[in-house]
């Protein structure tokens, strides 16, 4: 699974790492898109005035995920 990040007008694929999954306890099997929503909640903050989910580390805005 990769996160789709928009930074300075360019889209990047960021592979999901074990560090990103720290603190997430999955109690049952979930779909890739459900995991995408969980990661979005953990890794971003929503900016209402921009209508964007901005990454907490400042690396850009999270657009979505690519499931493989």
Tab-separated table of C-alpha atoms in Angstrom:
chain	number	residue	atom	x	y	z
A	1	UNK	CA	0.000	0.000	0.000
A	2	UNK	CA	1.204	3.482	-0.848
A	3	UNK	CA	-0.054	6.868	0.275
A	4	UNK	CA	-0.640	9.434	-2.476
A	5	UNK	CA	0.887	12.725	-1.324
A	6	UNK	CA	0.569	16.069	-3.132
A	7	UNK	CA	3.504	18.410	-2.553
A	8	UNK	CA	4.187	21.571	-4.599
A	9	UNK	CA	1.920	20.419	-7.423
A	10	UNK	CA	3.580	16.991	-7.802
A	11	UNK	CA	2.037	13.702	-6.689
A	12	UNK	CA	4.286	11.251	-4.816
A	13	UNK	CA	3.754	7.638	-3.758
A	14	UNK	CA	4.927	7.071	-0.188
A	15	UNK	CA	5.125	3.403	0.879
A	16	UNK	CA	3.422	2.617	4.189
A	17	UNK	CA	6.044	1.613	6.754
A	18	UNK	CA	5.934	-0.125	10.126
A	19	UNK	CA	6.661	3.247	11.756
A	20	UNK	CA	3.442	4.648	10.280
A	21	UNK	CA	1.528	1.679	11.682
A	22	UNK	CA	2.899	2.143	15.242
A	23	UNK	CA	0.055	2.504	17.709
A	24	UNK	CA	-2.553	1.005	15.384
A	25	UNK	CA	-4.075	-2.221	16.702
A	26	UNK	CA	-6.189	-4.081	14.169
A	27	UNK	CA	-8.584	-6.501	15.845
A	28	UNK	CA	-9.972	-7.979	12.640
A	29	UNK	CA	-9.245	-8.080	8.940
A	30	UNK	CA	-10.002	-4.774	7.216
A	31	UNK	CA	-9.968	-3.632	3.610
A	32	UNK	CA	-7.190	-1.566	2.120
A	33	UNK	CA	-9.439	1.480	1.876
A	34	UNK	CA	-10.439	1.191	5.540
A	35	UNK	CA	-6.746	1.080	6.466
A	36	UNK	CA	-6.249	4.173	4.285
A	37	UNK	CA	-8.884	6.021	6.341
A	38	UNK	CA	-7.227	4.932	9.601
A	39	UNK	CA	-3.819	6.147	8.406
A	40	UNK	CA	-5.330	9.431	7.192
A	41	UNK	CA	-6.775	10.050	10.665
A	42	UNK	CA	-3.447	9.238	12.311
A	43	UNK	CA	-1.039	11.008	9.949
A	44	UNK	CA	-2.924	14.160	8.923
A	45	UNK	CA	-4.863	17.105	10.198
A	46	UNK	CA	-7.781	18.569	8.278
A	47	UNK	CA	-7.592	22.246	7.315
A	48	UNK	CA	-11.150	23.434	6.709
A	49	UNK	CA	-10.188	26.672	4.949
A	50	UNK	CA	-8.111	24.743	2.377
A	51	UNK	CA	-10.318	21.619	2.312
A	52	UNK	CA	-7.162	19.453	2.579
A	53	UNK	CA	-5.737	16.763	4.835
A	54	UNK	CA	-2.237	18.110	5.577
A	55	UNK	CA	0.432	15.626	6.714
A	56	UNK	CA	1.457	16.204	10.343
A	57	UNK	CA	5.144	16.168	9.329
A	58	UNK	CA	4.587	18.919	6.743
A	59	UNK	CA	5.454	16.698	3.750
A	60	UNK	CA	2.347	17.733	1.779
A	61	UNK	CA	-1.314	16.845	1.664
A	62	UNK	CA	-2.670	13.293	1.610
A	63	UNK	CA	-4.846	12.696	-1.447
A	64	UNK	CA	-5.532	8.977	-0.990
A	65	UNK	CA	-4.008	5.508	-1.190
A	66	UNK	CA	-2.981	3.025	-3.816
A	67	UNK	CA	-3.869	-0.539	-2.872
A	68	UNK	CA	-1.892	-3.374	-4.428
